[in-house]
PDB file of C-alpha atoms in Angstrom:
ATOM      1  CA  UNK A   1     -55.355 -52.593  23.015  1.00  0.00           C
ATOM      2  CA  UNK A   2     -53.349 -54.968  25.124  1.00  0.00           C
ATOM      3  CA  UNK A   3     -55.312 -57.181  27.473  1.00  0.00           C
ATOM      4  CA  UNK A   4     -55.122 -56.097  31.075  1.00  0.00           C
ATOM      5  CA  UNK A   5     -53.928 -58.534  33.726  1.00  0.00           C
ATOM      6  CA  UNK A   6     -56.402 -60.639  35.649  1.00  0.00           C
ATOM      7  CA  UNK A   7     -57.999 -58.788  38.553  1.00  0.00           C
ATOM      8  CA  UNK A   8     -60.983 -59.124  40.887  1.00  0.00           C
ATOM      9  CA  UNK A   9     -64.557 -58.155  40.190  1.00  0.00           C
ATOM     10  CA  UNK A  10     -66.904 -56.966  42.959  1.00  0.00           C
ATOM     11  CA  UNK A  11     -70.313 -58.608  43.228  1.00  0.00           C
ATOM     12  CA  UNK A  12     -73.127 -56.184  43.978  1.00  0.00           C
ATOM     13  CA  UNK A  13     -74.874 -57.369  47.202  1.00  0.00           C
ATOM     14  CA  UNK A  14     -78.219 -56.074  45.916  1.00  0.00           C
ATOM     15  CA  UNK A  15     -78.542 -57.307  42.297  1.00  0.00           C
ATOM     16  CA  UNK A  16     -75.610 -59.698  42.060  1.00  0.00           C
ATOM     17  CA  UNK A  17     -73.997 -57.886  39.120  1.00  0.00           C
ATOM     18  CA  UNK A  18     -70.225 -58.046  38.708  1.00  0.00           C
ATOM     19  CA  UNK A  19     -68.300 -54.766  38.666  1.00  0.00           C
ATOM     20  CA  UNK A  20     -64.648 -53.678  38.376  1.00  0.00           C
ATOM     21  CA  UNK A  21     -62.858 -53.713  41.729  1.00  0.00           C
ATOM     22  CA  UNK A  22     -62.441 -49.911  41.528  1.00  0.00           C
ATOM     23  CA  UNK A  23     -66.215 -49.433  41.194  1.00  0.00           C
ATOM     24  CA  UNK A  24     -68.110 -47.569  43.886  1.00  0.00           C
ATOM     25  CA  UNK A  25     -71.506 -47.964  42.193  1.00  0.00           C
ATOM     26  CA  UNK A  26     -73.018 -50.991  40.473  1.00  0.00           C
ATOM     27  CA  UNK A  27     -72.947 -50.877  36.673  1.00  0.00           C
ATOM     28  CA  UNK A  28     -76.236 -52.776  36.561  1.00  0.00           C
ATOM     29  CA  UNK A  29     -78.515 -51.139  39.141  1.00  0.00           C
ATOM     30  CA  UNK A  30     -76.635 -47.968  40.111  1.00  0.00           C
ATOM     31  CA  UNK A  31     -76.602 -48.901  43.802  1.00  0.00           C
ATOM     32  CA  UNK A  32     -73.748 -47.669  45.973  1.00  0.00           C
ATOM     33  CA  UNK A  33     -71.814 -50.859  46.634  1.00  0.00           C
ATOM     34  CA  UNK A  34     -70.188 -49.506  49.791  1.00  0.00           C
ATOM     35  CA  UNK A  35     -73.486 -48.314  51.277  1.00  0.00           C
ATOM     36  CA  UNK A  36     -75.328 -51.573  50.611  1.00  0.00           C
ATOM     37  CA  UNK A  37     -72.465 -53.689  51.944  1.00  0.00           C
ATOM     38  CA  UNK A  38     -72.525 -51.688  55.175  1.00  0.00           C
ATOM     39  CA  UNK A  39     -76.254 -52.405  55.698  1.00  0.00           C
ATOM     40  CA  UNK A  40     -76.748 -55.883  54.265  1.00  0.00           C
ATOM     41  CA  UNK A  41     -75.228 -59.059  55.765  1.00  0.00           C
ATOM     42  CA  UNK A  42     -72.284 -60.395  53.802  1.00  0.00           C
ATOM     43  CA  UNK A  43     -72.530 -63.832  52.172  1.00  0.00           C
ATOM     44  CA  UNK A  44     -70.599 -66.591  53.881  1.00  0.00           C
ATOM     45  CA  UNK A  45     -66.978 -66.511  52.811  1.00  0.00           C
ATOM     46  CA  UNK A  46     -65.078 -63.835  50.960  1.00  0.00           C
ATOM     47  CA  UNK A  47     -65.182 -65.943  47.787  1.00  0.00           C
ATOM     48  CA  UNK A  48     -68.900 -65.168  47.406  1.00  0.00           C
ATOM     49  CA  UNK A  49     -68.181 -61.446  47.124  1.00  0.00           C
ATOM     50  CA  UNK A  50     -64.976 -61.511  45.102  1.00  0.00           C
ATOM     51  CA  UNK A  51     -64.868 -63.438  41.813  1.00  0.00           C
ATOM     52  CA  UNK A  52     -61.491 -63.480  39.978  1.00  0.00           C
ATOM     53  CA  UNK A  53     -61.911 -62.837  36.270  1.00  0.00           C
ATOM     54  CA  UNK A  54     -59.940 -61.127  33.512  1.00  0.00           C
ATOM     55  CA  UNK A  55     -60.705 -57.418  33.292  1.00  0.00           C
ATOM     56  CA  UNK A  56     -62.082 -56.632  29.783  1.00  0.00           C
ATOM     57  CA  UNK A  57     -60.573 -53.717  27.883  1.00  0.00           C
ATOM     58  CA  UNK A  58     -63.957 -52.005  27.568  1.00  0.00           C
ATOM     59  CA  UNK A  59     -64.229 -51.331  31.311  1.00  0.00           C
ATOM     60  CA  UNK A  60     -60.665 -50.261  32.014  1.00  0.00           C
ATOM     61  CA  UNK A  61     -60.269 -46.859  33.606  1.00  0.00           C
ATOM     62  CA  UNK A  62     -58.336 -44.367  31.502  1.00  0.00           C
ATOM     63  CA  UNK A  63     -57.288 -41.981  34.259  1.00  0.00           C
ATOM     64  CA  UNK A  64     -60.184 -39.502  34.351  1.00  0.00           C
ATOM     65  CA  UNK A  65     -60.580 -37.786  37.684  1.00  0.00           C
ATOM     66  CA  UNK A  66     -63.403 -39.094  39.905  1.00  0.00           C
ATOM     67  CA  UNK A  67     -66.417 -36.861  40.308  1.00  0.00           C
ATOM     68  CA  UNK A  68     -68.987 -36.412  43.091  1.00  0.00           C
ATOM     69  CA  UNK A  69     -71.773 -38.898  43.656  1.00  0.00           C
ATOM     70  CA  UNK A  70     -75.093 -38.110  41.999  1.00  0.00           C
ATOM     71  CA  UNK A  71     -78.645 -39.234  42.468  1.00  0.00           C
ATOM     72  CA  UNK A  72     -79.315 -42.662  41.052  1.00  0.00           C
ATOM     73  CA  UNK A  73     -82.016 -42.696  38.368  1.00  0.00           C
ATOM     74  CA  UNK A  74     -84.263 -45.730  38.096  1.00  0.00           C
ATOM     75  CA  UNK A  75     -83.305 -48.437  35.644  1.00  0.00           C
ATOM     76  CA  UNK A  76     -85.128 -47.939  32.363  1.00  0.00           C
ATOM     77  CA  UNK A  77     -87.228 -50.786  31.066  1.00  0.00           C
ATOM     78  CA  UNK A  78     -85.262 -52.956  28.676  1.00  0.00           C
ATOM     79  CA  UNK A  79     -81.942 -51.312  29.603  1.00  0.00           C
ATOM     80  CA  UNK A  80     -78.884 -53.258  28.575  1.00  0.00           C
ATOM     81  CA  UNK A  81     -77.223 -55.053  31.468  1.00  0.00           C
ATOM     82  CA  UNK A  82     -73.590 -56.134  31.579  1.00  0.00           C
ATOM     83  CA  UNK A  83     -72.968 -59.838  31.446  1.00  0.00           C
ATOM     84  CA  UNK A  84     -70.791 -62.536  29.977  1.00  0.00           C
ATOM     85  CA  UNK A  85     -73.093 -62.903  26.987  1.00  0.00           C
ATOM     86  CA  UNK A  86     -72.499 -59.325  25.909  1.00  0.00           C
ATOM     87  CA  UNK A  87     -68.734 -59.585  25.317  1.00  0.00           C
ATOM     88  CA  UNK A  88     -69.284 -58.845  21.635  1.00  0.00           C
ATOM     89  CA  UNK A  89     -70.696 -55.375  22.414  1.00  0.00           C
ATOM     90  CA  UNK A  90     -68.408 -52.764  20.938  1.00  0.00           C
ATOM     91  CA  UNK A  91     -67.514 -49.326  22.196  1.00  0.00           C
ATOM     92  CA  UNK A  92     -67.608 -47.584  25.547  1.00  0.00           C
ATOM     93  CA  UNK A  93     -69.766 -45.051  27.345  1.00  0.00           C
ATOM     94  CA  UNK A  94     -68.506 -41.820  28.871  1.00  0.00           C
ATOM     95  CA  UNK A  95     -70.206 -40.862  32.111  1.00  0.00           C
ATOM     96  CA  UNK A  96     -71.903 -37.443  31.747  1.00  0.00           C
ATOM     97  CA  UNK A  97     -71.191 -36.771  35.432  1.00  0.00           C
ATOM     98  CA  UNK A  98     -67.534 -37.673  36.048  1.00  0.00           C
ATOM     99  CA  UNK A  99     -66.410 -38.437  32.451  1.00  0.00           C
ATOM    100  CA  UNK A 100     -65.012 -41.879  33.233  1.00  0.00           C
ATOM    101  CA  UNK A 101     -65.072 -44.727  30.721  1.00  0.00           C
ATOM    102  CA  UNK A 102     -67.626 -47.485  31.285  1.00  0.00           C
ATOM    103  CA  UNK A 103     -68.449 -50.689  29.444  1.00  0.00           C
ATOM    104  CA  UNK A 104     -70.839 -50.401  26.511  1.00  0.00           C
ATOM    105  CA  UNK A 105     -73.334 -52.644  28.335  1.00  0.00           C
ATOM    106  CA  UNK A 106     -73.302 -50.615  31.575  1.00  0.00           C
ATOM    107  CA  UNK A 107     -76.451 -48.727  32.588  1.00  0.00           C
ATOM    108  CA  UNK A 108     -74.851 -46.729  35.426  1.00  0.00           C
ATOM    109  CA  UNK A 109     -71.388 -45.274  35.992  1.00  0.00           C
ATOM    110  CA  UNK A 110     -69.200 -47.486  38.165  1.00  0.00           C
ATOM    111  CA  UNK A 111     -67.583 -44.481  39.827  1.00  0.00           C
ATOM    112  CA  UNK A 112     -70.379 -41.993  40.533  1.00  0.00           C
ATOM    113  CA  UNK A 113     -73.643 -43.855  39.867  1.00  0.00           C
ATOM    114  CA  UNK A 114     -74.967 -41.499  37.187  1.00  0.00           C
ATOM    115  CA  UNK A 115     -77.198 -43.069  34.535  1.00  0.00           C
ATOM    116  CA  UNK A 116     -75.348 -43.653  31.243  1.00  0.00           C
ATOM    117  CA  UNK A 117     -76.567 -43.112  27.652  1.00  0.00           C
ATOM    118  CA  UNK A 118     -78.457 -45.950  26.046  1.00  0.00           C
ATOM    119  CA  UNK A 119     -75.839 -46.453  23.333  1.00  0.00           C
ATOM    120  CA  UNK A 120     -72.053 -46.322  23.219  1.00  0.00           C
ATOM    121  CA  UNK A 121     -70.621 -42.822  22.943  1.00  0.00           C
ATOM    122  CA  UNK A 122     -67.022 -43.728  22.000  1.00  0.00           C
ATOM    123  CA  UNK A 123     -65.920 -46.473  19.578  1.00  0.00           C
ATOM    124  CA  UNK A 124     -63.588 -49.161  20.864  1.00  0.00           C
ATOM    125  CA  UNK A 125     -60.311 -48.510  19.055  1.00  0.00           C
ATOM    126  CA  UNK A 126     -57.154 -50.575  18.989  1.00  0.00           C
ATOM    127  CA  UNK A 127     -53.827 -49.839  20.613  1.00  0.00           C
ATOM    128  CA  UNK A 128     -51.541 -46.852  19.949  1.00  0.00           C
ATOM    129  CA  UNK A 129     -49.911 -46.634  16.533  1.00  0.00           C
ATOM    130  CA  UNK A 130     -46.136 -46.962  16.615  1.00  0.00           C
ATOM    131  CA  UNK A 131     -43.414 -44.797  15.131  1.00  0.00           C
ATOM    132  CA  UNK A 132     -42.736 -46.514  11.793  1.00  0.00           C
ATOM    133  CA  UNK A 133     -46.324 -46.916  10.636  1.00  0.00           C
ATOM    134  CA  UNK A 134     -46.832 -43.208  11.348  1.00  0.00           C
ATOM    135  CA  UNK A 135     -43.715 -42.443   9.302  1.00  0.00           C
ATOM    136  CA  UNK A 136     -45.193 -44.353   6.352  1.00  0.00           C
ATOM    137  CA  UNK A 137     -48.481 -42.474   6.747  1.00  0.00           C
ATOM    138  CA  UNK A 138     -46.589 -39.156   6.760  1.00  0.00           C
ATOM    139  CA  UNK A 139     -44.715 -40.143   3.588  1.00  0.00           C
ATOM    140  CA  UNK A 140     -48.005 -40.849   1.805  1.00  0.00           C
ATOM    141  CA  UNK A 141     -49.369 -37.465   2.893  1.00  0.00           C
ATOM    142  CA  UNK A 142     -46.098 -35.769   1.952  1.00  0.00           C
ATOM    143  CA  UNK A 143     -46.214 -37.126  -1.601  1.00  0.00           C
ATOM    144  CA  UNK A 144     -49.808 -35.959  -2.030  1.00  0.00           C
ATOM    145  CA  UNK A 145     -49.108 -32.494  -0.650  1.00  0.00           C
ATOM    146  CA  UNK A 146     -45.881 -32.108  -2.645  1.00  0.00           C
ATOM    147  CA  UNK A 147     -47.723 -32.756  -5.910  1.00  0.00           C
ATOM    148  CA  UNK A 148     -50.497 -30.326  -4.993  1.00  0.00           C
ATOM    149  CA  UNK A 149     -48.035 -27.630  -3.935  1.00  0.00           C
ATOM    150  CA  UNK A 150     -46.055 -27.962  -7.177  1.00  0.00           C
ATOM    151  CA  UNK A 151     -49.241 -27.648  -9.206  1.00  0.00           C
ATOM    152  CA  UNK A 152     -50.426 -24.547  -7.369  1.00  0.00           C
ATOM    153  CA  UNK A 153     -46.966 -22.932  -7.408  1.00  0.00           C
ATOM    154  CA  UNK A 154     -46.818 -23.360 -11.175  1.00  0.00           C
ATOM    155  CA  UNK A 155     -50.330 -21.969 -11.676  1.00  0.00           C
ATOM    156  CA  UNK A 156     -49.631 -18.976  -9.429  1.00  0.00           C
ATOM    157  CA  UNK A 157     -46.328 -18.262 -11.143  1.00  0.00           C
ATOM    158  CA  UNK A 158     -44.030 -18.383  -8.137  1.00  0.00           C
ATOM    159  CA  UNK A 159     -40.386 -17.779  -9.163  1.00  0.00           C
ATOM    160  CA  UNK A 160     -37.674 -20.406  -8.796  1.00  0.00           C
ATOM    161  CA  UNK A 161     -35.333 -19.537  -5.945  1.00  0.00           C
ATOM    162  CA  UNK A 162     -31.623 -20.285  -6.291  1.00  0.00           C
ATOM    163  CA  UNK A 163     -30.482 -20.543  -2.684  1.00  0.00           C
ATOM    164  CA  UNK A 164     -26.884 -21.292  -3.715  1.00  0.00           C
ATOM    165  CA  UNK A 165     -26.286 -18.125  -5.754  1.00  0.00           C
ATOM    166  CA  UNK A 166     -28.583 -15.633  -4.050  1.00  0.00           C
ATOM    167  CA  UNK A 167     -27.995 -13.896  -0.748  1.00  0.00           C
ATOM    168  CA  UNK A 168     -29.765 -15.788   2.076  1.00  0.00           C
ATOM    169  CA  UNK A 169     -32.021 -12.863   3.000  1.00  0.00           C
ATOM    170  CA  UNK A 170     -33.047 -12.216  -0.621  1.00  0.00           C
ATOM    171  CA  UNK A 171     -33.681 -15.910  -1.213  1.00  0.00           C
ATOM    172  CA  UNK A 172     -35.866 -16.204   1.879  1.00  0.00           C
ATOM    173  CA  UNK A 173     -37.897 -13.129   0.942  1.00  0.00           C
ATOM    174  CA  UNK A 174     -38.410 -14.463  -2.584  1.00  0.00           C
ATOM    175  CA  UNK A 175     -39.475 -17.882  -1.273  1.00  0.00           C
ATOM    176  CA  UNK A 176     -41.723 -16.514   1.464  1.00  0.00           C
ATOM    177  CA  UNK A 177     -45.004 -16.526  -0.574  1.00  0.00           C
ATOM    178  CA  UNK A 178     -44.535 -20.144  -1.629  1.00  0.00           C
ATOM    179  CA  UNK A 179     -43.499 -21.140   1.895  1.00  0.00           C
ATOM    180  CA  UNK A 180     -46.632 -19.474   3.302  1.00  0.00           C
ATOM    181  CA  UNK A 181     -48.780 -21.291   0.741  1.00  0.00           C
ATOM    182  CA  UNK A 182     -47.234 -24.633   1.746  1.00  0.00           C
ATOM    183  CA  UNK A 183     -48.019 -24.063   5.428  1.00  0.00           C
ATOM    184  CA  UNK A 184     -51.575 -22.952   4.665  1.00  0.00           C
ATOM    185  CA  UNK A 185     -52.254 -25.968   2.427  1.00  0.00           C
ATOM    186  CA  UNK A 186     -50.806 -28.450   4.921  1.00  0.00           C
ATOM    187  CA  UNK A 187     -52.780 -26.981   7.821  1.00  0.00           C
ATOM    188  CA  UNK A 188     -56.029 -26.793   5.826  1.00  0.00           C
ATOM    189  CA  UNK A 189     -55.554 -30.356   4.614  1.00  0.00           C
ATOM    190  CA  UNK A 190     -55.024 -31.669   8.163  1.00  0.00           C
ATOM    191  CA  UNK A 191     -57.936 -29.660   9.562  1.00  0.00           C
ATOM    192  CA  UNK A 192     -60.449 -30.907   6.988  1.00  0.00           C
ATOM    193  CA  UNK A 193     -59.313 -34.529   6.878  1.00  0.00           C
ATOM    194  CA  UNK A 194     -58.918 -35.052  10.629  1.00  0.00           C
ATOM    195  CA  UNK A 195     -62.024 -33.055  11.532  1.00  0.00           C
ATOM    196  CA  UNK A 196     -64.247 -34.816   8.989  1.00  0.00           C
ATOM    197  CA  UNK A 197     -62.796 -38.348   8.764  1.00  0.00           C
ATOM    198  CA  UNK A 198     -60.523 -38.723  11.784  1.00  0.00           C
ATOM    199  CA  UNK A 199     -57.245 -38.868   9.893  1.00  0.00           C
ATOM    200  CA  UNK A 200     -55.266 -37.787   6.861  1.00  0.00           C
ATOM    201  CA  UNK A 201     -55.198 -39.915   3.698  1.00  0.00           C
ATOM    202  CA  UNK A 202     -52.027 -41.683   4.810  1.00  0.00           C
ATOM    203  CA  UNK A 203     -53.487 -42.644   8.176  1.00  0.00           C
ATOM    204  CA  UNK A 204     -56.837 -43.699   6.723  1.00  0.00           C
ATOM    205  CA  UNK A 205     -55.123 -45.959   4.167  1.00  0.00           C
ATOM    206  CA  UNK A 206     -53.124 -47.665   6.931  1.00  0.00           C
ATOM    207  CA  UNK A 207     -56.108 -48.092   9.251  1.00  0.00           C
ATOM    208  CA  UNK A 208     -55.162 -45.389  11.770  1.00  0.00           C
ATOM    209  CA  UNK A 209     -57.285 -42.736  13.434  1.00  0.00           C
ATOM    210  CA  UNK A 210     -56.529 -39.575  15.426  1.00  0.00           C
ATOM    211  CA  UNK A 211     -58.699 -39.294  18.538  1.00  0.00           C
ATOM    212  CA  UNK A 212     -58.754 -37.244  21.716  1.00  0.00           C
ATOM    213  CA  UNK A 213     -56.504 -38.776  24.342  1.00  0.00           C
ATOM    214  CA  UNK A 214     -58.762 -37.902  27.272  1.00  0.00           C
ATOM    215  CA  UNK A 215     -61.963 -39.600  26.094  1.00  0.00           C
ATOM    216  CA  UNK A 216     -61.279 -41.259  22.731  1.00  0.00           C
ATOM    217  CA  UNK A 217     -63.743 -38.931  21.022  1.00  0.00           C
ATOM    218  CA  UNK A 218     -63.581 -37.275  17.630  1.00  0.00           C
ATOM    219  CA  UNK A 219     -61.070 -34.457  17.126  1.00  0.00           C
ATOM    220  CA  UNK A 220     -62.941 -31.236  16.188  1.00  0.00           C
ATOM    221  CA  UNK A 221     -61.816 -29.004  13.323  1.00  0.00           C
ATOM    222  CA  UNK A 222     -60.263 -26.355  15.554  1.00  0.00           C
ATOM    223  CA  UNK A 223     -58.195 -28.893  17.487  1.00  0.00           C
ATOM    224  CA  UNK A 224     -57.158 -30.591  14.233  1.00  0.00           C
ATOM    225  CA  UNK A 225     -55.841 -27.246  12.966  1.00  0.00           C
ATOM    226  CA  UNK A 226     -54.023 -26.627  16.229  1.00  0.00           C
ATOM    227  CA  UNK A 227     -52.466 -30.097  16.092  1.00  0.00           C
ATOM    228  CA  UNK A 228     -51.157 -29.420  12.600  1.00  0.00           C
ATOM    229  CA  UNK A 229     -49.560 -26.147  13.695  1.00  0.00           C
ATOM    230  CA  UNK A 230     -48.181 -27.791  16.844  1.00  0.00           C
ATOM    231  CA  UNK A 231     -46.258 -30.093  14.534  1.00  0.00           C
ATOM    232  CA  UNK A 232     -43.750 -27.246  14.104  1.00  0.00           C
ATOM    233  CA  UNK A 233     -42.976 -27.535  17.816  1.00  0.00           C
ATOM    234  CA  UNK A 234     -42.193 -31.220  17.331  1.00  0.00           C
ATOM    235  CA  UNK A 235     -40.112 -30.518  14.215  1.00  0.00           C
ATOM    236  CA  UNK A 236     -37.957 -27.596  15.365  1.00  0.00           C
ATOM    237  CA  UNK A 237     -35.542 -29.348  17.770  1.00  0.00           C
ATOM    238  CA  UNK A 238     -34.183 -31.817  15.166  1.00  0.00           C
ATOM    239  CA  UNK A 239     -37.619 -33.512  14.954  1.00  0.00           C
ATOM    240  CA  UNK A 240     -37.221 -34.726  18.544  1.00  0.00           C
ATOM    241  CA  UNK A 241     -40.933 -34.209  19.138  1.00  0.00           C
ATOM    242  CA  UNK A 242     -41.720 -36.736  16.399  1.00  0.00           C
ATOM    243  CA  UNK A 243     -39.025 -39.149  17.578  1.00  0.00           C
ATOM    244  CA  UNK A 244     -40.745 -39.029  20.960  1.00  0.00           C
ATOM    245  CA  UNK A 245     -43.382 -41.348  19.476  1.00  0.00           C
ATOM    246  CA  UNK A 246     -40.765 -44.104  19.421  1.00  0.00           C
ATOM    247  CA  UNK A 247     -39.440 -43.249  22.897  1.00  0.00           C
ATOM    248  CA  UNK A 248     -42.633 -42.818  24.914  1.00  0.00           C
ATOM    249  CA  UNK A 249     -44.733 -45.793  26.100  1.00  0.00           C
ATOM    250  CA  UNK A 250     -47.924 -44.001  25.049  1.00  0.00           C
ATOM    251  CA  UNK A 251     -46.590 -43.526  21.470  1.00  0.00           C
ATOM    252  CA  UNK A 252     -47.434 -39.815  21.472  1.00  0.00           C
ATOM    253  CA  UNK A 253     -45.458 -36.963  19.969  1.00  0.00           C
ATOM    254  CA  UNK A 254     -45.064 -33.548  21.523  1.00  0.00           C
ATOM    255  CA  UNK A 255     -47.859 -32.203  19.323  1.00  0.00           C
ATOM    256  CA  UNK A 256     -50.108 -34.978  20.688  1.00  0.00           C
ATOM    257  CA  UNK A 257     -49.339 -33.944  24.258  1.00  0.00           C
ATOM    258  CA  UNK A 258     -49.972 -30.287  23.459  1.00  0.00           C
ATOM    259  CA  UNK A 259     -53.351 -30.990  21.834  1.00  0.00           C
ATOM    260  CA  UNK A 260     -54.518 -33.958  23.951  1.00  0.00           C
ATOM    261  CA  UNK A 261     -54.590 -36.376  21.003  1.00  0.00           C
ATOM    262  CA  UNK A 262     -53.331 -39.840  20.199  1.00  0.00           C
ATOM    263  CA  UNK A 263     -53.045 -41.984  17.075  1.00  0.00           C
ATOM    264  CA  UNK A 264     -54.617 -45.432  17.342  1.00  0.00           C
ATOM    265  CA  UNK A 265     -55.399 -48.409  15.166  1.00  0.00           C
ATOM    266  CA  UNK A 266     -58.983 -48.451  13.931  1.00  0.00           C
ATOM    267  CA  UNK A 267     -59.499 -52.139  14.717  1.00  0.00           C
ATOM    268  CA  UNK A 268     -59.046 -53.442  18.292  1.00  0.00           C
ATOM    269  CA  UNK A 269     -56.392 -56.092  18.808  1.00  0.00           C
TER     270      UNK A 269
END
């Protein structure tokens, strides 16, 4: 992921913890920052409340809609607190109340104040995979599937279709069983690989993963199957849906938009 520009962090008037400037609740103690600031006297000078630092990638907001405020649970004994010494902590936490991303070290959601899980719920992946590395991954998968399809077609005794000498309708009808087998194998392959390991062989070899765009979580089997079938939508208009990966800033194809997925590098930048 690319580093975000420098921004301001808000200092909690109650516990002194630093929070993103968009935070409404303290990541450390779960206190409503706005409510406490209205009741407690402000420190002398605005510099005591606003500390300019670089915003870490782990606490960036990913566009989830804000949810309603919830009751603030007490801080559990030994709970992990965010701080400069915990920069090596990997992953992020998804708020169970409003579904926003929070830092792995946060104990409370910065947006709604709900207590967060004790451990990270989403790994910290790298940035979006570009067009050409995804092309290479597709070529690797294509070679594997082509060999498997040839083997099964030979074992099942499918006839060779001469599209040049046969009438188009007759040729299509004769090739229909093999064509159906190819679609079934490709879809089953994508469903099992993505659902179980997060990517096809080509993507795994190149260090890529397919995750949900909304929360970075694992793609379930049903969604993996739907994404494979949605690839036909991307392929039909002269493969424009696949070329969209190179054209869009988010590096997502039409099938990614349809299924709320994205392809990312496994290792953060």
